[in-house]
Coordinates of N, CA and C in Angstrom, one line a residue:
M1193 N 0.9 -1.3 0.1 CA 0.1 -0.1 0.1 C 0.6 1.2 0.0
G1194 N 0.7 2.0 -0.8 CA 1.3 3.5 -1.1 C 1.1 4.3 0.2
E1195 N 2.1 5.4 0.5 CA 1.9 6.2 1.8 C 0.6 6.9 1.6
D1196 N 0.1 7.6 0.3 CA -1.1 8.2 0.2 C -2.2 7.6 0.5
A1197 N -2.3 6.2 0.0 CA -3.5 5.4 0.6 C -3.4 4.9 1.9
R1198 N -2.4 4.9 2.4 CA -2.1 4.5 4.0 C -2.7 5.8 4.4
R1199 N -2.3 6.9 4.3 CA -2.7 8.4 4.9 C -4.2 8.4 4.8
G1200 N -4.8 8.0 3.6 CA -6.5 8.1 3.5 C -6.9 6.9 4.4
R1201 N -6.3 5.8 4.3 CA -7.1 4.9 5.3 C -6.8 5.4 6.7
L1202 N -5.8 6.0 7.0 CA -5.5 6.5 8.2 C -6.6 7.5 9.1
L1203 N -7.0 8.5 7.9 CA -8.2 9.4 8.4 C -9.4 9.0 8.2
E1204 N -9.8 7.9 7.6 CA -10.8 7.4 7.7 C -10.8 6.4 9.1
L1205 N -10.3 5.7 9.4 CA -9.9 5.1 10.6 C -10.1 5.9 11.8
L1206 N -9.4 6.8 11.7 CA -8.9 7.9 13.0 C -10.0 8.8 13.1
G1207 N -10.6 9.2 12.3 CA -11.6 10.4 12.3 C -12.6 10.2 13.5
P1208 N -13.3 9.1 13.4 CA -14.4 8.8 14.2 C -13.8 8.7 15.7
V1209 N -12.5 8.3 15.7 CA -12.0 7.9 17.3 C -11.9 9.1 17.7
I1210 N -11.0 10.4 16.9 CA -10.8 11.6 17.5 C -12.4 12.2 17.6
T1211 N -12.9 12.3 16.7 CA -14.6 12.8 17.1 C -15.2 12.3 18.4
A1212 N -14.9 10.9 18.7 CA -15.5 10.5 19.8 C -14.9 11.2 21.3
E1213 N -13.8 11.7 21.0 CA -13.0 12.4 22.3 C -13.4 13.7 22.1
G1214 N -14.4 14.5 21.1 CA -14.6 15.6 21.1 C -13.6 16.6 20.7
L1215 N -13.0 16.0 19.5 CA -11.6 16.9 18.9 C -12.3 16.8 17.3
D1216 N -11.4 17.6 16.6 CA -11.3 17.4 14.9 C -9.9 17.0 14.7
L1217 N -10.0 16.0 13.8 CA -8.9 15.5 13.0 C -8.7 16.5 12.1
E1218 N -7.5 17.0 12.1 CA -6.7 18.0 11.2 C -5.8 17.6 10.1
D1219 N -5.1 16.8 10.4 CA -4.0 15.9 9.7 C -3.4 14.7 10.3
V1220 N -3.1 13.9 9.5 CA -2.3 12.8 9.5 C -1.2 12.8 8.8
T1221 N 0.1 12.5 9.2 CA 1.2 12.5 8.3 C 2.1 11.1 8.8
I1222 N 2.5 10.5 7.8 CA 3.6 9.1 8.0 C 5.1 9.4 7.1
T1223 N 5.6 9.8 8.5 CA 7.3 10.0 7.9 C 8.2 9.0 8.6
P1224 N 8.9 8.4 7.5 CA 10.0 7.2 8.0 C 11.0 7.9 8.8
A1225 N 11.2 7.0 9.9 CA 12.3 7.3 10.8 C 12.9 6.1 11.1
G1226 N 14.2 5.7 10.5 CA 15.1 4.5 10.6 C 14.0 3.4 10.4
K1227 N 14.1 2.4 11.2 CA 13.3 1.3 11.0 C 11.8 1.3 11.4
R1228 N 11.4 2.5 11.9 CA 10.3 2.7 12.2 C 9.3 3.6 11.4
R1229 N 8.4 4.4 11.8 CA 7.7 5.5 11.0 C 7.2 6.2 12.0
L1230 N 7.1 7.3 11.8 CA 6.3 8.5 12.8 C 5.4 8.6 12.1
V1231 N 4.3 8.7 13.0 CA 2.7 8.8 12.6 C 2.5 10.2 13.5
R1232 N 2.2 11.2 12.8 CA 2.0 12.3 13.6 C 0.2 12.6 13.3
V1233 N -0.5 12.9 14.3 CA -2.0 13.0 14.2 C -2.2 14.5 14.8
V1234 N -2.5 15.5 13.9 CA -2.8 16.7 14.3 C -4.4 17.0 14.7
V1235 N -4.7 17.4 16.0 CA -5.8 17.6 16.4 C -6.3 19.1 16.8
D1236 N -7.6 19.4 17.0 CA -7.6 20.6 17.5 C -9.3 20.9 17.8
R1237 N -9.8 21.9 18.7 CA -11.1 22.2 18.8 C -11.2 23.5 19.2
D1238 N -12.4 24.1 19.3 CA -12.7 25.2 19.7 C -12.3 25.3 21.0
G1239 N -11.8 26.5 21.5 CA -10.9 26.7 22.7 C -9.6 26.1 22.8
G1240 N -9.3 25.4 21.8 CA -7.9 24.7 22.2 C -7.8 23.1 22.4
V1241 N -6.6 22.8 22.4 CA -6.3 21.4 23.0 C -5.6 21.6 24.1
S1242 N -6.0 20.9 25.4 CA -5.0 20.7 26.6 C -4.1 19.2 26.5
L1243 N -3.0 19.4 27.5 CA -2.2 18.1 27.6 C -2.9 17.0 28.0
D1244 N -4.2 17.3 28.6 CA -5.1 16.0 28.9 C -5.8 15.6 27.8
D1245 N -6.2 16.3 26.9 CA -7.0 15.9 25.8 C -5.9 15.4 24.9
V1246 N -4.6 15.8 24.8 CA -3.6 15.1 23.7 C -3.3 13.6 24.4
A1247 N -3.2 13.2 25.6 CA -3.1 12.1 26.3 C -4.2 11.2 26.1
E1248 N -5.4 11.6 26.3 CA -6.6 10.7 26.1 C -6.6 10.2 24.8
V1249 N -6.4 11.4 23.6 CA -6.6 11.0 22.3 C -5.3 10.2 21.8
S1250 N -4.2 10.2 22.5 CA -3.2 9.6 21.9 C -3.5 8.0 22.5
Q1251 N -4.1 7.8 23.5 CA -4.4 6.6 24.1 C -5.4 5.8 23.2
A1252 N -6.3 6.5 22.9 CA -7.5 6.0 21.9 C -6.9 5.4 20.7
V1253 N -6.1 6.6 20.1 CA -5.6 6.3 18.7 C -4.5 5.2 18.8
S1254 N -3.7 4.9 19.7 CA -2.5 3.9 19.7 C -3.5 2.7 19.7
K1255 N -4.5 2.5 20.7 CA -5.3 1.5 20.6 C -5.7 0.8 19.6
E1256 N -6.3 2.0 18.5 CA -7.0 1.8 17.2 C -5.9 1.2 16.2
L1257 N -4.7 2.0 16.3 CA -4.0 1.5 15.3 C -3.4 0.3 15.7
D1258 N -3.1 -0.4 16.8 CA -2.7 -1.5 17.5 C -3.8 -2.6 17.0
E1259 N -5.1 -2.2 16.9 CA -5.9 -3.4 16.5 C -6.1 -3.6 15.2
T1260 N -5.7 -2.8 14.1 CA -5.9 -2.8 12.8 C -4.4 -3.0 12.2
D1261 N -4.7 -3.4 11.0 CA -3.1 -3.8 10.3 C -2.9 -2.4 9.2
V1262 N -3.4 -1.1 9.4 CA -3.2 0.0 8.6 C -1.8 0.2 8.1
L1263 N -1.0 0.1 9.2 CA 0.5 0.2 9.3 C 1.5 -1.1 8.8
G1264 N 0.8 -2.0 8.6 CA 1.5 -3.3 8.1 C 2.2 -4.0 8.9
G1265 N 1.8 -3.6 10.3 CA 2.8 -4.5 11.5 C 3.9 -4.0 11.8
S1266 N 4.3 -2.8 11.1 CA 5.5 -2.5 11.2 C 5.7 -1.3 12.4
P1267 N 6.7 -1.2 13.4 CA 6.8 -0.5 14.4 C 6.6 0.9 13.9
Y1268 N 6.1 1.8 14.9 CA 5.7 3.1 14.4 C 6.1 3.7 16.0
V1269 N 6.2 5.3 16.0 CA 6.1 6.2 16.7 C 4.8 7.1 16.7
L1270 N 4.1 7.1 17.8 CA 3.0 8.3 17.8 C 3.1 9.4 18.2
E1271 N 2.7 10.5 17.5 CA 2.8 11.9 17.9 C 1.5 12.5 18.1
V1272 N 0.8 13.0 18.8 CA -0.4 13.7 18.7 C -0.2 14.9 19.2
T1273 N -0.8 16.0 18.4 CA 0.0 17.5 18.4 C -1.2 18.1 17.9
S1274 N -1.2 19.6 18.3 CA -2.1 20.5 17.9 C -1.5 21.3 16.9
P1275 N -2.3 22.0 15.9 CA -1.7 22.6 14.7 C -1.0 24.0 15.3
G1276 N 0.0 24.4 14.7 CA 1.2 25.5 14.9 C 0.4 26.7 14.6
V1277 N 0.9 27.8 14.9 CA 0.5 29.2 14.2 C 0.7 29.2 12.7
D1278 N 1.6 28.4 12.1 CA 1.7 28.5 10.7 C 0.7 27.6 9.7
R1279 N 0.0 26.9 10.6 CA -1.1 26.0 9.8 C -2.0 26.8 8.9
P1280 N -2.5 26.8 7.9 CA -3.1 27.3 6.7 C -4.8 27.3 7.1
L1281 N -5.3 28.5 7.0 CA -6.8 28.4 7.5 C -7.4 28.3 6.0
T1282 N -8.1 27.0 6.2 CA -8.6 26.6 4.9 C -10.2 26.3 5.1
E1283 N -10.4 25.8 6.4 CA -11.9 25.4 6.8 C -12.6 26.7 7.5
P1284 N -13.9 26.7 7.6 CA -14.7 27.4 8.4 C -14.1 27.4 9.9
R1285 N -14.3 26.2 10.6 CA -13.5 26.2 11.6 C -12.3 27.0 12.2
H1286 N -11.3 26.5 11.1 CA -9.8 27.4 11.4 C -10.3 28.8 11.4
W1287 N -11.0 29.5 10.5 CA -11.4 31.1 10.7 C -11.9 31.3 12.0
R1288 N -12.8 30.2 12.4 CA -13.4 30.6 13.7 C -12.5 30.5 14.7
R1289 N -11.7 29.7 14.7 CA -10.7 29.8 16.0 C -9.6 30.8 15.9
A1290 N -9.5 31.4 14.6 CA -8.7 32.4 14.4 C -9.5 33.8 14.9
R1291 N -10.5 34.0 15.2 CA -11.1 35.1 15.6 C -10.1 36.0 16.6
G1292 N -10.3 37.3 16.2 CA -9.3 37.9 17.0 C -7.7 38.2 16.8
R1293 N -7.4 37.4 15.8 CA -6.1 37.3 15.3 C -6.0 37.9 14.0
L1294 N -4.8 38.6 13.7 CA -4.4 39.2 12.6 C -4.0 38.6 11.4
V1295 N -4.6 38.2 10.2 CA -4.3 37.1 9.5 C -4.1 37.7 8.2
K1296 N -3.7 37.2 7.2 CA -3.2 37.3 5.7 C -4.2 36.6 4.8
A1297 N -5.1 37.0 3.9 CA -6.1 35.9 3.4 C -5.7 36.3 2.0
D1298 N -5.6 35.0 1.3 CA -5.2 34.7 -0.2 C -6.4 34.7 -0.4
L1299 N -6.8 35.4 -1.7 CA -8.0 35.2 -2.7 C -7.9 34.5 -3.7
R1300 N -9.1 34.0 -4.2 CA -9.0 32.8 -5.6 C -8.9 34.1 -6.8
D1301 N -8.9 35.3 -6.5 CA -8.5 36.2 -7.8 C -7.2 36.2 -7.7
G1302 N -6.3 35.8 -6.7 CA -4.8 35.9 -6.9 C -4.3 37.3 -6.0
S1303 N -5.4 38.1 -5.6 CA -4.9 39.3 -4.4 C -4.9 38.8 -3.2
S1304 N -4.7 39.5 -2.3 CA -4.7 39.0 -0.7 C -5.1 40.5 -0.2
V1305 N -5.4 40.1 1.2 CA -6.1 41.1 2.2 C -5.5 40.6 3.8
E1306 N -5.3 41.8 4.1 CA -4.8 41.8 5.7 C -5.9 42.2 6.9
G1307 N -6.0 41.9 7.7 CA -6.7 42.5 8.9 C -6.9 41.4 9.9
R1308 N -7.7 41.8 10.8 CA -8.1 41.2 12.2 C -9.5 40.4 11.8
V1309 N -9.5 39.1 12.2 CA -10.8 38.5 12.2 C -11.8 39.1 13.2
T1310 N -13.1 39.4 13.0 CA -13.8 39.7 13.8 C -15.1 39.2 13.8
G1311 N -15.2 38.5 12.8 CA -16.3 37.7 12.7 C -16.6 36.5 11.6
V1312 N -17.2 35.1 11.9 CA -17.2 34.3 10.8 C -18.4 33.7 11.2
D1313 N -19.0 33.3 9.9 CA -20.4 32.3 10.1 C -20.0 31.5 8.8
E1314 N -20.7 30.6 8.7 CA -20.7 29.2 7.5 C -20.8 30.0 6.2
S1315 N -20.7 31.4 5.8 CA -20.8 31.8 4.8 C -19.4 32.6 4.3
G1316 N -18.8 33.4 5.4 CA -17.8 34.2 5.2 C -17.0 34.7 6.6
V1317 N -16.2 35.4 6.2 CA -15.3 36.1 7.2 C -15.3 37.4 7.3
E1318 N -15.2 38.0 8.5 CA -15.2 39.4 8.6 C -14.1 39.9 8.9
L1319 N -13.2 40.9 8.4 CA -11.8 41.4 8.9 C -12.3 42.7 9.6
D1320 N -11.8 43.6 10.4 CA -11.5 44.4 10.9 C -13.0 45.0 11.3
G1321 N -14.0 44.4 11.1 CA -15.4 44.7 11.5 C -16.0 45.4 10.0
T1322 N -15.1 45.6 9.0 CA -15.9 46.3 7.7 C -15.6 45.4 6.6
C1323 N -14.6 44.6 6.5 CA -14.4 43.9 5.1 C -15.1 42.4 5.4
R1324 N -16.0 42.0 4.5 CA -16.6 40.8 4.5 C -16.0 40.0 3.3
I1325 N -15.6 38.8 3.4 CA -15.1 37.8 2.6 C -15.9 36.7 2.6
D1326 N -16.4 36.1 1.4 CA -17.5 35.1 1.2 C -16.3 33.9 1.3
L1327 N -16.4 33.0 1.9 CA -15.5 31.4 1.9 C -15.3 31.1 0.4
V1328 N -16.0 31.2 -0.5 CA -15.8 30.4 -1.8 C -14.9 31.2 -2.3
D1329 N -14.7 32.7 -2.0 CA -13.5 33.5 -2.5 C -12.1 33.3 -1.8
L1330 N -12.3 32.7 -0.8 CA -10.6 32.3 0.0 C -10.4 31.2 -0.4
A1331 N -8.8 31.5 -0.7 CA -8.0 30.2 -0.9 C -7.7 29.4 -0.1
K1332 N -7.0 30.7 0.9 CA -6.3 30.1 2.3 C -6.1 31.6 3.1
G1333 N -5.7 31.4 4.3 CA -5.1 32.2 5.1 C -4.2 31.7 6.2
R1334 N -3.6 32.8 6.5 CA -2.4 32.3 7.6 C -2.7 33.4 8.8
V1335 N -2.3 32.9 10.2 CA -2.4 33.9 10.9 C -1.0 34.6 11.1
Q1336 N -1.1 35.8 11.2 CA 0.3 36.8 11.1 C 0.6 36.8 12.6
V1337 N 1.9 36.4 13.0 CA 2.6 36.5 14.3 C 2.8 38.0 14.6
E1338 N 2.2 38.5 16.0 CA 2.3 39.7 16.3 C 3.0 39.5 17.4
F1339 N 4.3 40.4 17.8 CA 5.1 40.4 18.9 C 4.5 41.5 19.9
N1340 N 3.8 42.7 19.4 CA 3.4 43.7 20.1 C 2.0 44.2 19.8
R1341 N 1.3 43.5 20.3 CA -0.3 43.9 19.7 C -0.8 45.1 20.5
A1342 N -1.4 46.0 19.5 CA -1.5 47.4 20.0 C -2.6 47.4 21.1
D1343 N -3.6 46.3 21.2 CA -4.7 46.2 22.0 C -4.4 45.3 23.3
D1344 N -3.2 44.7 23.2 CA -2.7 44.1 24.5 C -2.5 45.2 25.6
D1345 N -2.9 44.8 27.0 CA -2.9 45.7 27.9 C -1.8 45.1 29.1
H1346 N -0.7 45.1 29.0 CA 0.3 44.8 30.1 C 0.9 45.7 31.0
G1347 N 0.1 46.6 31.1 CA 0.9 47.8 32.1 C 1.7 48.6 31.2
E1348 N 1.6 48.8 30.1 CA 2.4 49.7 29.1 C 1.5 50.5 28.0
D1349 N 1.8 51.9 28.0 CA 1.3 52.7 27.1 C 1.3 52.2 25.6
L1350 N 0.9 52.6 24.5 CA 1.2 52.3 23.3 C 2.7 53.0 22.8
D1351 N 3.0 53.9 23.6 CA 4.4 54.4 23.4 C 5.6 53.8 24.0
G1352 N 5.0 52.5 25.0 CA 6.2 51.6 25.1 C 6.6 52.3 26.9
D1353 N 5.9 53.1 27.4 CA 6.1 53.6 28.7 C 5.5 53.1 29.7
I1354 N 6.0 52.5 30.8 CA 5.3 51.9 31.9 C 4.4 52.8 32.5
E1355 N 3.2 52.2 32.8 CA 1.9 53.1 33.4 C 2.4 52.9 35.0
D1356 N 1.9 54.1 35.4 CA 1.9 54.1 36.9 C 0.7 53.8 37.5
E1357 N 0.4 52.7 38.3 CA -0.9 52.3 38.5 C -1.4 53.0 39.9
G1358 N -0.2 53.5 40.6 CA -0.6 53.7 42.2 C -0.9 55.3 42.0

């Protein structure tokens, strides 16, 4: 069985297991690692994923993999993780989870737009409270890393001076 077919079988096999744990299966990758294979399972949900969630899903996924022959009986290392900030935003749930974040959106017409996600529904995304983009017009988006967000209040003025709270 080729790696693409194996990946497809893993997605089909693990999807219901992960859904039963209250999470979404975002991706599965299989990477050769010496005599073993690294099976990386990426999961997420609204509100994020805790370490306890990862531990529970790891046990359920490991049990399912051990009970099937989808990996051909060869040894594997299982890694369950949540998506990183560089994950492309391609599904409505990705955009919903990016609410409040600065994103760069690539549109199907080849243009792009940047703004803060202020609203999301099943048909579109709103940026900065003013620009609405239909999901059918979005190719993908990426969360932009912000080191000094203007609306973060950590005891500093916008000019960088420490505020005196006394």
